[in-house]
Amino acid sequence: MTTTPSTSLRNAPAAGSYALDQSHSSVSFSARHLMVSKVRGRFPVTAGHLDIAEDPTQSSVVATIDVSAVDSGDPKRDEHLRSGDFFDAEQYPTATFRSTRVHDRGDGEFTLEGELTVRDSTRPVTLQGEYLGSQDSPWGDTRVGFTAETEINRKDWGLSYNVALETGGVLVGDKIKLTIDAEWVKE
């Protein structure tokens, strides 16, 4: 008996298990600074596993993000981000994302619901994603790529450090835009 997937996702990746390619995966962020500009940075994604189901809406992903290796281009700022004011990376060196549901939006786009754990707090997040394609590599394996974005309020995870400005506003904005780029290798 053949089962037809209940999704309209065109050109979906082949069903199976995929391991994260760490060297081609990262989470980038942007946050408002002094209410007039944006600071950007990135975190490496150090571990992950992707299971693509025959019906892609039944797929799942888990990824580990190394917050202790935050890189915003400013060593002093990175040190502050690793401190107890923000990530407390000495006690909580990683953050984790675990998917809970996939919604197909068609044409390779999807909504990914999941749980993001930062420090000792786990909260639901919703990512808007895109399947970028599949390619056989020169090394004899098959690679797939995805990108996804979301905007979160950092205070939801207890990252509430801030400084009020004399002219109004705050040093660091509460809204953080996250962009995930991930490449996976079929096992």
Short mmCIF file of N, CA and C in Angstrom, two decimals:
data_model
loop_
_atom_site.label_atom_id
_atom_site.label_comp_id
_atom_site.label_asym_id
_atom_site.label_seq_id
_atom_site.Cartn_x
_atom_site.Cartn_y
_atom_site.Cartn_z
N MET A 1 0.84 -1.17 0.00
CA MET A 1 0.00 0.00 0.00
C MET A 1 0.89 1.24 0.00
N THR A 2 0.61 2.20 -0.86
CA THR A 2 1.36 3.43 -0.96
C THR A 2 0.60 4.54 -0.24
N THR A 3 1.33 5.32 0.52
CA THR A 3 0.73 6.44 1.23
C THR A 3 1.10 7.72 0.52
N THR A 4 0.13 8.56 0.26
CA THR A 4 0.39 9.86 -0.34
C THR A 4 0.49 10.89 0.77
N PRO A 5 1.60 11.64 0.82
CA PRO A 5 1.73 12.65 1.86
C PRO A 5 0.59 13.65 1.80
N SER A 6 0.21 14.16 2.97
CA SER A 6 -0.92 15.09 3.05
C SER A 6 -0.46 16.54 2.88
N THR A 7 0.70 16.73 2.29
CA THR A 7 1.23 18.08 2.14
C THR A 7 1.36 18.46 0.68
N SER A 8 1.34 19.76 0.41
CA SER A 8 1.53 20.24 -0.94
C SER A 8 2.95 20.76 -1.14
N LEU A 9 3.83 20.51 -0.18
CA LEU A 9 5.20 21.00 -0.27
C LEU A 9 5.86 20.43 -1.51
N ARG A 10 6.18 21.32 -2.44
CA ARG A 10 6.80 20.91 -3.69
C ARG A 10 8.28 20.67 -3.49
N ASN A 11 8.80 19.67 -4.18
CA ASN A 11 10.23 19.38 -4.14
C ASN A 11 10.75 19.21 -2.72
N ALA A 12 9.97 18.56 -1.88
CA ALA A 12 10.37 18.33 -0.50
C ALA A 12 11.63 17.48 -0.47
N PRO A 13 12.46 17.66 0.55
CA PRO A 13 13.65 16.82 0.66
C PRO A 13 13.26 15.36 0.85
N ALA A 14 14.18 14.48 0.50
CA ALA A 14 13.94 13.05 0.66
C ALA A 14 13.74 12.72 2.13
N ALA A 15 12.80 11.84 2.40
CA ALA A 15 12.56 11.41 3.77
C ALA A 15 13.82 10.73 4.31
N GLY A 16 14.04 10.90 5.61
CA GLY A 16 15.19 10.28 6.25
C GLY A 16 15.75 11.13 7.36
N SER A 17 16.87 10.67 7.90
CA SER A 17 17.55 11.37 8.99
C SER A 17 18.70 12.19 8.43
N TYR A 18 18.87 13.37 8.99
CA TYR A 18 19.91 14.29 8.55
C TYR A 18 20.67 14.81 9.77
N ALA A 19 21.98 14.88 9.65
CA ALA A 19 22.83 15.44 10.69
C ALA A 19 23.19 16.87 10.33
N LEU A 20 23.37 17.70 11.31
CA LEU A 20 23.70 19.10 11.10
C LEU A 20 25.12 19.23 10.55
N ASP A 21 25.29 20.09 9.56
CA ASP A 21 26.61 20.50 9.10
C ASP A 21 26.93 21.79 9.86
N GLN A 22 27.71 21.66 10.93
CA GLN A 22 28.00 22.79 11.80
C GLN A 22 28.69 23.94 11.09
N SER A 23 29.56 23.63 10.14
CA SER A 23 30.34 24.68 9.49
C SER A 23 29.51 25.51 8.52
N HIS A 24 28.30 25.07 8.22
CA HIS A 24 27.43 25.82 7.31
C HIS A 24 26.08 26.15 7.95
N SER A 25 26.09 26.30 9.27
CA SER A 25 24.85 26.58 10.00
C SER A 25 25.12 27.61 11.09
N SER A 26 24.16 28.52 11.28
CA SER A 26 24.30 29.51 12.35
C SER A 26 22.95 30.15 12.65
N VAL A 27 22.91 30.83 13.78
CA VAL A 27 21.77 31.66 14.16
C VAL A 27 22.31 33.09 14.23
N SER A 28 21.72 33.98 13.48
CA SER A 28 22.11 35.38 13.57
C SER A 28 21.00 36.15 14.27
N PHE A 29 21.37 37.29 14.86
CA PHE A 29 20.40 38.10 15.58
C PHE A 29 20.63 39.57 15.28
N SER A 30 19.58 40.35 15.50
CA SER A 30 19.72 41.80 15.47
C SER A 30 18.84 42.36 16.58
N ALA A 31 19.36 43.43 17.22
CA ALA A 31 18.67 44.09 18.31
C ALA A 31 18.91 45.60 18.20
N ARG A 32 17.94 46.37 18.63
CA ARG A 32 18.10 47.83 18.63
C ARG A 32 19.09 48.25 19.71
N HIS A 33 19.90 49.26 19.38
CA HIS A 33 20.87 49.82 20.32
C HIS A 33 20.66 51.32 20.41
N LEU A 34 20.50 51.82 21.63
CA LEU A 34 20.27 53.24 21.88
C LEU A 34 19.07 53.79 21.12
N MET A 35 18.20 52.90 20.69
CA MET A 35 16.96 53.25 19.99
C MET A 35 17.21 53.85 18.60
N VAL A 36 18.47 53.89 18.13
CA VAL A 36 18.76 54.54 16.85
C VAL A 36 19.45 53.64 15.84
N SER A 37 19.95 52.48 16.26
CA SER A 37 20.64 51.61 15.32
C SER A 37 20.39 50.16 15.70
N LYS A 38 20.92 49.25 14.89
CA LYS A 38 20.80 47.82 15.18
C LYS A 38 22.19 47.22 15.35
N VAL A 39 22.30 46.34 16.32
CA VAL A 39 23.50 45.55 16.52
C VAL A 39 23.20 44.15 16.00
N ARG A 40 24.15 43.60 15.27
CA ARG A 40 23.97 42.26 14.71
C ARG A 40 25.06 41.33 15.24
N GLY A 41 24.73 40.07 15.29
CA GLY A 41 25.70 39.09 15.73
C GLY A 41 25.25 37.70 15.34
N ARG A 42 26.02 36.72 15.79
CA ARG A 42 25.67 35.34 15.44
C ARG A 42 26.12 34.38 16.53
N PHE A 43 25.49 33.22 16.50
CA PHE A 43 25.84 32.09 17.37
C PHE A 43 26.07 30.89 16.47
N PRO A 44 27.07 30.06 16.77
CA PRO A 44 27.17 28.80 16.04
C PRO A 44 26.10 27.81 16.50
N VAL A 45 25.67 26.98 15.58
CA VAL A 45 24.78 25.86 15.92
C VAL A 45 25.70 24.64 15.98
N THR A 46 25.82 24.06 17.16
CA THR A 46 26.86 23.05 17.38
C THR A 46 26.38 21.61 17.28
N ALA A 47 25.10 21.39 17.32
CA ALA A 47 24.57 20.03 17.21
C ALA A 47 23.14 20.12 16.72
N GLY A 48 22.71 19.07 16.06
CA GLY A 48 21.33 19.06 15.61
C GLY A 48 21.00 17.80 14.86
N HIS A 49 19.72 17.51 14.85
CA HIS A 49 19.22 16.35 14.12
C HIS A 49 17.89 16.71 13.48
N LEU A 50 17.75 16.34 12.22
CA LEU A 50 16.54 16.61 11.44
C LEU A 50 15.99 15.29 10.93
N ASP A 51 14.73 15.04 11.19
CA ASP A 51 14.04 13.86 10.66
C ASP A 51 12.98 14.34 9.69
N ILE A 52 13.17 14.04 8.40
CA ILE A 52 12.18 14.37 7.38
C ILE A 52 11.27 13.16 7.21
N ALA A 53 9.99 13.35 7.45
CA ALA A 53 9.02 12.27 7.34
C ALA A 53 8.50 12.19 5.90
N GLU A 54 7.90 11.06 5.54
CA GLU A 54 7.28 10.93 4.22
C GLU A 54 6.28 12.06 4.00
N ASP A 55 5.52 12.39 5.02
CA ASP A 55 4.68 13.57 5.02
C ASP A 55 5.50 14.65 5.72
N PRO A 56 6.07 15.62 4.98
CA PRO A 56 6.97 16.59 5.60
C PRO A 56 6.37 17.35 6.78
N THR A 57 5.06 17.43 6.89
CA THR A 57 4.46 18.12 8.04
C THR A 57 4.61 17.31 9.32
N GLN A 58 5.07 16.07 9.21
CA GLN A 58 5.31 15.23 10.38
C GLN A 58 6.80 15.19 10.74
N SER A 59 7.59 16.05 10.12
CA SER A 59 9.03 16.10 10.36
C SER A 59 9.34 16.76 11.70
N SER A 60 10.59 16.59 12.15
CA SER A 60 11.00 17.20 13.42
C SER A 60 12.47 17.60 13.36
N VAL A 61 12.81 18.56 14.22
CA VAL A 61 14.19 19.04 14.29
C VAL A 61 14.51 19.42 15.72
N VAL A 62 15.76 19.20 16.10
CA VAL A 62 16.28 19.68 17.37
C VAL A 62 17.67 20.24 17.07
N ALA A 63 17.99 21.40 17.69
CA ALA A 63 19.28 22.03 17.45
C ALA A 63 19.80 22.65 18.73
N THR A 64 21.12 22.62 18.89
CA THR A 64 21.80 23.20 20.04
C THR A 64 22.60 24.41 19.56
N ILE A 65 22.38 25.53 20.22
CA ILE A 65 23.00 26.80 19.86
C ILE A 65 24.01 27.16 20.94
N ASP A 66 25.24 27.47 20.54
CA ASP A 66 26.31 27.77 21.48
C ASP A 66 26.30 29.26 21.82
N VAL A 67 25.58 29.64 22.88
CA VAL A 67 25.52 31.05 23.26
C VAL A 67 26.83 31.52 23.86
N SER A 68 27.67 30.60 24.35
CA SER A 68 28.96 30.99 24.91
C SER A 68 29.93 31.47 23.83
N ALA A 69 29.61 31.22 22.56
CA ALA A 69 30.46 31.63 21.44
C ALA A 69 29.83 32.79 20.67
N VAL A 70 28.96 33.58 21.33
CA VAL A 70 28.33 34.72 20.67
C VAL A 70 29.39 35.62 20.06
N ASP A 71 29.11 36.10 18.85
CA ASP A 71 30.05 36.99 18.16
C ASP A 71 29.27 38.15 17.55
N SER A 72 29.44 39.34 18.16
CA SER A 72 28.77 40.54 17.65
C SER A 72 29.77 41.50 17.02
N GLY A 73 31.02 41.08 16.92
CA GLY A 73 32.04 41.94 16.35
C GLY A 73 32.69 42.87 17.36
N ASP A 74 32.31 42.78 18.62
CA ASP A 74 32.88 43.62 19.67
C ASP A 74 33.15 42.73 20.89
N PRO A 75 34.42 42.42 21.17
CA PRO A 75 34.74 41.51 22.28
C PRO A 75 34.17 41.94 23.63
N LYS A 76 34.16 43.25 23.93
CA LYS A 76 33.60 43.70 25.21
C LYS A 76 32.10 43.43 25.28
N ARG A 77 31.40 43.71 24.17
CA ARG A 77 29.95 43.44 24.15
C ARG A 77 29.70 41.95 24.27
N ASP A 78 30.50 41.13 23.56
CA ASP A 78 30.32 39.68 23.63
C ASP A 78 30.52 39.17 25.05
N GLU A 79 31.52 39.72 25.74
CA GLU A 79 31.75 39.34 27.14
C GLU A 79 30.53 39.70 28.00
N HIS A 80 29.96 40.88 27.76
CA HIS A 80 28.77 41.29 28.51
C HIS A 80 27.58 40.38 28.18
N LEU A 81 27.42 40.01 26.90
CA LEU A 81 26.33 39.11 26.53
C LEU A 81 26.47 37.74 27.19
N ARG A 82 27.70 37.28 27.40
CA ARG A 82 27.93 35.99 28.05
C ARG A 82 27.72 36.06 29.56
N SER A 83 27.69 37.26 30.13
CA SER A 83 27.60 37.44 31.59
C SER A 83 26.19 37.13 32.11
N GLY A 84 26.05 37.18 33.41
CA GLY A 84 24.76 36.96 34.06
C GLY A 84 23.70 38.00 33.69
N ASP A 85 24.12 39.16 33.17
CA ASP A 85 23.15 40.16 32.73
C ASP A 85 22.33 39.66 31.56
N PHE A 86 22.91 38.75 30.76
CA PHE A 86 22.20 38.23 29.60
C PHE A 86 22.15 36.70 29.64
N PHE A 87 23.08 36.01 28.98
CA PHE A 87 22.96 34.56 28.81
C PHE A 87 23.48 33.73 29.99
N ASP A 88 24.28 34.30 30.86
CA ASP A 88 24.90 33.54 31.95
C ASP A 88 25.52 32.26 31.38
N ALA A 89 26.39 32.48 30.37
CA ALA A 89 26.95 31.36 29.60
C ALA A 89 27.83 30.43 30.42
N GLU A 90 28.35 30.90 31.53
CA GLU A 90 29.14 30.00 32.37
C GLU A 90 28.25 28.88 32.92
N GLN A 91 27.04 29.23 33.31
CA GLN A 91 26.10 28.22 33.84
C GLN A 91 25.25 27.60 32.73
N TYR A 92 24.92 28.38 31.70
CA TYR A 92 24.05 27.91 30.61
C TYR A 92 24.73 28.18 29.26
N PRO A 93 25.71 27.36 28.87
CA PRO A 93 26.49 27.65 27.66
C PRO A 93 25.74 27.44 26.35
N THR A 94 24.61 26.77 26.40
CA THR A 94 23.87 26.50 25.17
C THR A 94 22.40 26.86 25.33
N ALA A 95 21.77 27.07 24.18
CA ALA A 95 20.32 27.20 24.08
C ALA A 95 19.87 26.05 23.18
N THR A 96 18.61 25.66 23.28
CA THR A 96 18.11 24.54 22.50
C THR A 96 16.79 24.88 21.84
N PHE A 97 16.65 24.47 20.59
CA PHE A 97 15.36 24.57 19.91
C PHE A 97 14.89 23.17 19.60
N ARG A 98 13.62 22.89 19.88
CA ARG A 98 13.00 21.59 19.59
C ARG A 98 11.65 21.87 18.93
N SER A 99 11.46 21.34 17.71
CA SER A 99 10.20 21.58 17.01
C SER A 99 9.07 20.79 17.63
N THR A 100 7.85 21.32 17.48
CA THR A 100 6.66 20.63 17.96
C THR A 100 5.64 20.42 16.84
N ARG A 101 5.74 21.25 15.77
CA ARG A 101 4.75 21.14 14.70
C ARG A 101 5.25 21.86 13.45
N VAL A 102 4.90 21.32 12.29
CA VAL A 102 5.24 21.92 11.00
C VAL A 102 3.95 22.17 10.23
N HIS A 103 3.81 23.38 9.69
CA HIS A 103 2.67 23.73 8.85
C HIS A 103 3.19 24.09 7.47
N ASP A 104 2.70 23.41 6.45
CA ASP A 104 3.10 23.69 5.07
C ASP A 104 2.37 24.93 4.57
N ARG A 105 3.11 25.90 4.04
CA ARG A 105 2.50 27.09 3.46
C ARG A 105 2.57 27.06 1.93
N GLY A 106 3.13 25.98 1.37
CA GLY A 106 3.23 25.83 -0.07
C GLY A 106 4.49 26.46 -0.64
N ASP A 107 4.86 26.00 -1.83
CA ASP A 107 6.03 26.51 -2.56
C ASP A 107 7.30 26.52 -1.73
N GLY A 108 7.50 25.51 -0.90
CA GLY A 108 8.72 25.40 -0.12
C GLY A 108 8.74 26.22 1.16
N GLU A 109 7.67 26.91 1.44
CA GLU A 109 7.61 27.71 2.67
C GLU A 109 6.80 26.98 3.74
N PHE A 110 7.19 27.20 4.99
CA PHE A 110 6.53 26.50 6.08
C PHE A 110 6.59 27.34 7.34
N THR A 111 5.72 27.01 8.28
CA THR A 111 5.76 27.58 9.62
C THR A 111 6.18 26.46 10.56
N LEU A 112 7.17 26.74 11.39
CA LEU A 112 7.70 25.75 12.31
C LEU A 112 7.44 26.23 13.73
N GLU A 113 6.64 25.48 14.45
CA GLU A 113 6.39 25.78 15.86
C GLU A 113 7.35 24.95 16.69
N GLY A 114 7.78 25.51 17.81
CA GLY A 114 8.70 24.77 18.66
C GLY A 114 8.89 25.43 20.00
N GLU A 115 9.86 24.90 20.72
CA GLU A 115 10.19 25.41 22.04
C GLU A 115 11.65 25.81 22.05
N LEU A 116 11.91 27.03 22.50
CA LEU A 116 13.27 27.54 22.62
C LEU A 116 13.61 27.63 24.11
N THR A 117 14.70 26.99 24.48
CA THR A 117 15.18 27.03 25.86
C THR A 117 16.43 27.89 25.91
N VAL A 118 16.37 28.96 26.69
CA VAL A 118 17.49 29.85 26.93
C VAL A 118 17.63 29.98 28.44
N ARG A 119 18.85 29.80 28.92
CA ARG A 119 19.09 29.77 30.36
C ARG A 119 18.23 28.66 30.95
N ASP A 120 17.36 28.96 31.87
CA ASP A 120 16.51 27.93 32.48
C ASP A 120 15.05 28.14 32.13
N SER A 121 14.80 28.80 30.99
CA SER A 121 13.43 29.11 30.59
C SER A 121 13.13 28.53 29.21
N THR A 122 12.00 27.83 29.11
CA THR A 122 11.55 27.27 27.83
C THR A 122 10.25 27.93 27.46
N ARG A 123 10.22 28.48 26.24
CA ARG A 123 9.04 29.21 25.77
C ARG A 123 8.73 28.80 24.33
N PRO A 124 7.46 28.88 23.93
CA PRO A 124 7.11 28.56 22.54
C PRO A 124 7.58 29.66 21.59
N VAL A 125 7.99 29.26 20.40
CA VAL A 125 8.34 30.20 19.33
C VAL A 125 7.76 29.68 18.03
N THR A 126 7.52 30.60 17.12
CA THR A 126 7.03 30.25 15.79
C THR A 126 7.97 30.86 14.77
N LEU A 127 8.50 30.01 13.89
CA LEU A 127 9.44 30.43 12.86
C LEU A 127 8.77 30.36 11.49
N GLN A 128 9.08 31.33 10.64
CA GLN A 128 8.65 31.29 9.24
C GLN A 128 9.84 30.80 8.44
N GLY A 129 9.68 29.67 7.76
CA GLY A 129 10.83 29.04 7.12
C GLY A 129 10.68 28.83 5.63
N GLU A 130 11.82 28.50 5.04
CA GLU A 130 11.86 28.20 3.61
C GLU A 130 12.85 27.07 3.36
N TYR A 131 12.41 26.09 2.59
CA TYR A 131 13.28 25.01 2.14
C TYR A 131 14.05 25.53 0.94
N LEU A 132 15.40 25.52 1.02
CA LEU A 132 16.23 26.11 -0.02
C LEU A 132 16.65 25.12 -1.10
N GLY A 133 16.49 23.82 -0.82
CA GLY A 133 16.81 22.84 -1.84
C GLY A 133 17.69 21.72 -1.34
N SER A 134 17.96 20.80 -2.27
CA SER A 134 18.77 19.62 -2.00
C SER A 134 19.84 19.51 -3.07
N GLN A 135 21.02 19.01 -2.67
CA GLN A 135 22.12 18.91 -3.62
C GLN A 135 23.02 17.76 -3.23
N ASP A 136 23.42 16.94 -4.23
CA ASP A 136 24.46 15.95 -4.00
C ASP A 136 25.79 16.69 -3.99
N SER A 137 26.60 16.47 -2.96
CA SER A 137 27.85 17.20 -2.81
C SER A 137 29.00 16.46 -3.51
N PRO A 138 30.14 17.12 -3.71
CA PRO A 138 31.32 16.45 -4.28
C PRO A 138 31.91 15.40 -3.35
N TRP A 139 31.45 15.34 -2.10
CA TRP A 139 31.96 14.38 -1.13
C TRP A 139 31.11 13.11 -1.05
N GLY A 140 30.14 12.98 -1.95
CA GLY A 140 29.35 11.77 -2.03
C GLY A 140 28.16 11.71 -1.10
N ASP A 141 27.75 12.84 -0.55
CA ASP A 141 26.58 12.84 0.32
C ASP A 141 25.53 13.79 -0.25
N THR A 142 24.36 13.80 0.38
CA THR A 142 23.28 14.68 -0.03
C THR A 142 23.06 15.72 1.05
N ARG A 143 22.97 16.99 0.62
CA ARG A 143 22.78 18.10 1.54
C ARG A 143 21.43 18.76 1.28
N VAL A 144 20.79 19.25 2.35
CA VAL A 144 19.57 20.05 2.23
C VAL A 144 19.77 21.32 3.05
N GLY A 145 19.10 22.39 2.61
CA GLY A 145 19.24 23.65 3.31
C GLY A 145 17.90 24.28 3.64
N PHE A 146 17.86 24.93 4.77
CA PHE A 146 16.67 25.63 5.24
C PHE A 146 17.08 26.97 5.85
N THR A 147 16.19 27.92 5.79
CA THR A 147 16.34 29.16 6.52
C THR A 147 15.01 29.46 7.21
N ALA A 148 15.08 30.12 8.35
CA ALA A 148 13.86 30.44 9.09
C ALA A 148 14.11 31.71 9.91
N GLU A 149 13.03 32.46 10.14
CA GLU A 149 13.13 33.70 10.90
C GLU A 149 12.01 33.79 11.92
N THR A 150 12.29 34.53 12.98
CA THR A 150 11.29 34.86 13.97
C THR A 150 11.71 36.12 14.70
N GLU A 151 10.78 36.70 15.41
CA GLU A 151 11.09 37.83 16.29
C GLU A 151 10.58 37.46 17.67
N ILE A 152 11.44 37.63 18.67
CA ILE A 152 11.08 37.28 20.04
C ILE A 152 11.28 38.49 20.95
N ASN A 153 10.70 38.42 22.12
CA ASN A 153 10.95 39.41 23.16
C ASN A 153 11.92 38.76 24.15
N ARG A 154 13.11 39.30 24.24
CA ARG A 154 14.16 38.69 25.07
C ARG A 154 13.75 38.58 26.54
N LYS A 155 12.88 39.47 26.99
CA LYS A 155 12.44 39.43 28.39
C LYS A 155 11.64 38.17 28.70
N ASP A 156 11.03 37.55 27.68
CA ASP A 156 10.30 36.30 27.90
C ASP A 156 11.21 35.19 28.40
N TRP A 157 12.52 35.31 28.17
CA TRP A 157 13.49 34.32 28.62
C TRP A 157 14.34 34.85 29.78
N GLY A 158 13.89 35.92 30.42
CA GLY A 158 14.60 36.45 31.57
C GLY A 158 15.81 37.31 31.22
N LEU A 159 15.97 37.68 29.96
CA LEU A 159 17.09 38.52 29.54
C LEU A 159 16.62 39.98 29.62
N SER A 160 16.57 40.51 30.83
CA SER A 160 15.92 41.79 31.04
C SER A 160 16.87 42.95 31.33
N TYR A 161 18.16 42.72 31.31
CA TYR A 161 19.11 43.81 31.56
C TYR A 161 18.84 44.98 30.63
N ASN A 162 18.93 46.20 31.17
CA ASN A 162 18.78 47.40 30.36
C ASN A 162 19.24 48.61 31.14
N VAL A 163 19.38 49.70 30.43
CA VAL A 163 19.72 50.99 31.03
C VAL A 163 18.78 52.02 30.41
N ALA A 164 18.10 52.79 31.27
CA ALA A 164 17.21 53.85 30.78
C ALA A 164 18.07 55.01 30.28
N LEU A 165 17.66 55.62 29.18
CA LEU A 165 18.37 56.75 28.61
C LEU A 165 17.76 58.05 29.11
N GLU A 166 18.58 59.07 29.31
CA GLU A 166 18.10 60.36 29.81
C GLU A 166 17.03 60.97 28.90
N THR A 167 17.17 60.74 27.60
CA THR A 167 16.24 61.33 26.63
C THR A 167 15.02 60.45 26.38
N GLY A 168 14.89 59.39 27.13
CA GLY A 168 13.80 58.42 26.92
C GLY A 168 14.33 57.22 26.17
N GLY A 169 13.62 56.15 26.27
CA GLY A 169 14.07 54.92 25.62
C GLY A 169 15.04 54.15 26.48
N VAL A 170 15.63 53.12 25.88
CA VAL A 170 16.53 52.23 26.61
C VAL A 170 17.75 51.90 25.76
N LEU A 171 18.76 51.38 26.42
CA LEU A 171 20.01 51.01 25.76
C LEU A 171 19.82 49.87 24.76
N VAL A 172 19.07 48.83 25.17
CA VAL A 172 18.89 47.63 24.34
C VAL A 172 17.40 47.40 24.12
N GLY A 173 16.99 47.25 22.86
CA GLY A 173 15.60 46.95 22.56
C GLY A 173 15.19 45.58 23.05
N ASP A 174 13.91 45.41 23.33
CA ASP A 174 13.40 44.12 23.79
C ASP A 174 13.20 43.12 22.66
N LYS A 175 12.87 43.61 21.47
CA LYS A 175 12.60 42.72 20.34
C LYS A 175 13.91 42.30 19.68
N ILE A 176 14.04 40.99 19.51
CA ILE A 176 15.23 40.42 18.89
C ILE A 176 14.78 39.64 17.66
N LYS A 177 15.38 39.95 16.52
CA LYS A 177 15.09 39.20 15.29
C LYS A 177 16.13 38.10 15.16
N LEU A 178 15.66 36.87 14.98
CA LEU A 178 16.54 35.72 14.82
C LEU A 178 16.39 35.16 13.41
N THR A 179 17.50 34.82 12.80
CA THR A 179 17.51 34.16 11.50
C THR A 179 18.36 32.91 11.62
N ILE A 180 17.79 31.79 11.26
CA ILE A 180 18.48 30.50 11.33
C ILE A 180 18.79 30.04 9.92
N ASP A 181 20.04 29.72 9.66
CA ASP A 181 20.46 29.12 8.40
C ASP A 181 21.08 27.79 8.74
N ALA A 182 20.56 26.72 8.14
CA ALA A 182 21.04 25.39 8.50
C ALA A 182 21.19 24.51 7.26
N GLU A 183 22.33 23.84 7.22
CA GLU A 183 22.59 22.84 6.19
C GLU A 183 22.68 21.48 6.87
N TRP A 184 22.07 20.49 6.25
CA TRP A 184 21.96 19.17 6.85
C TRP A 184 22.49 18.12 5.87
N VAL A 185 23.10 17.05 6.41
CA VAL A 185 23.68 15.98 5.61
C VAL A 185 22.87 14.72 5.84
N LYS A 186 22.39 14.12 4.75
CA LYS A 186 21.58 12.89 4.87
C LYS A 186 22.44 11.76 5.41
N GLU A 187 21.92 11.09 6.45
CA GLU A 187 22.66 9.98 7.08
C GLU A 187 22.35 8.67 6.38
#
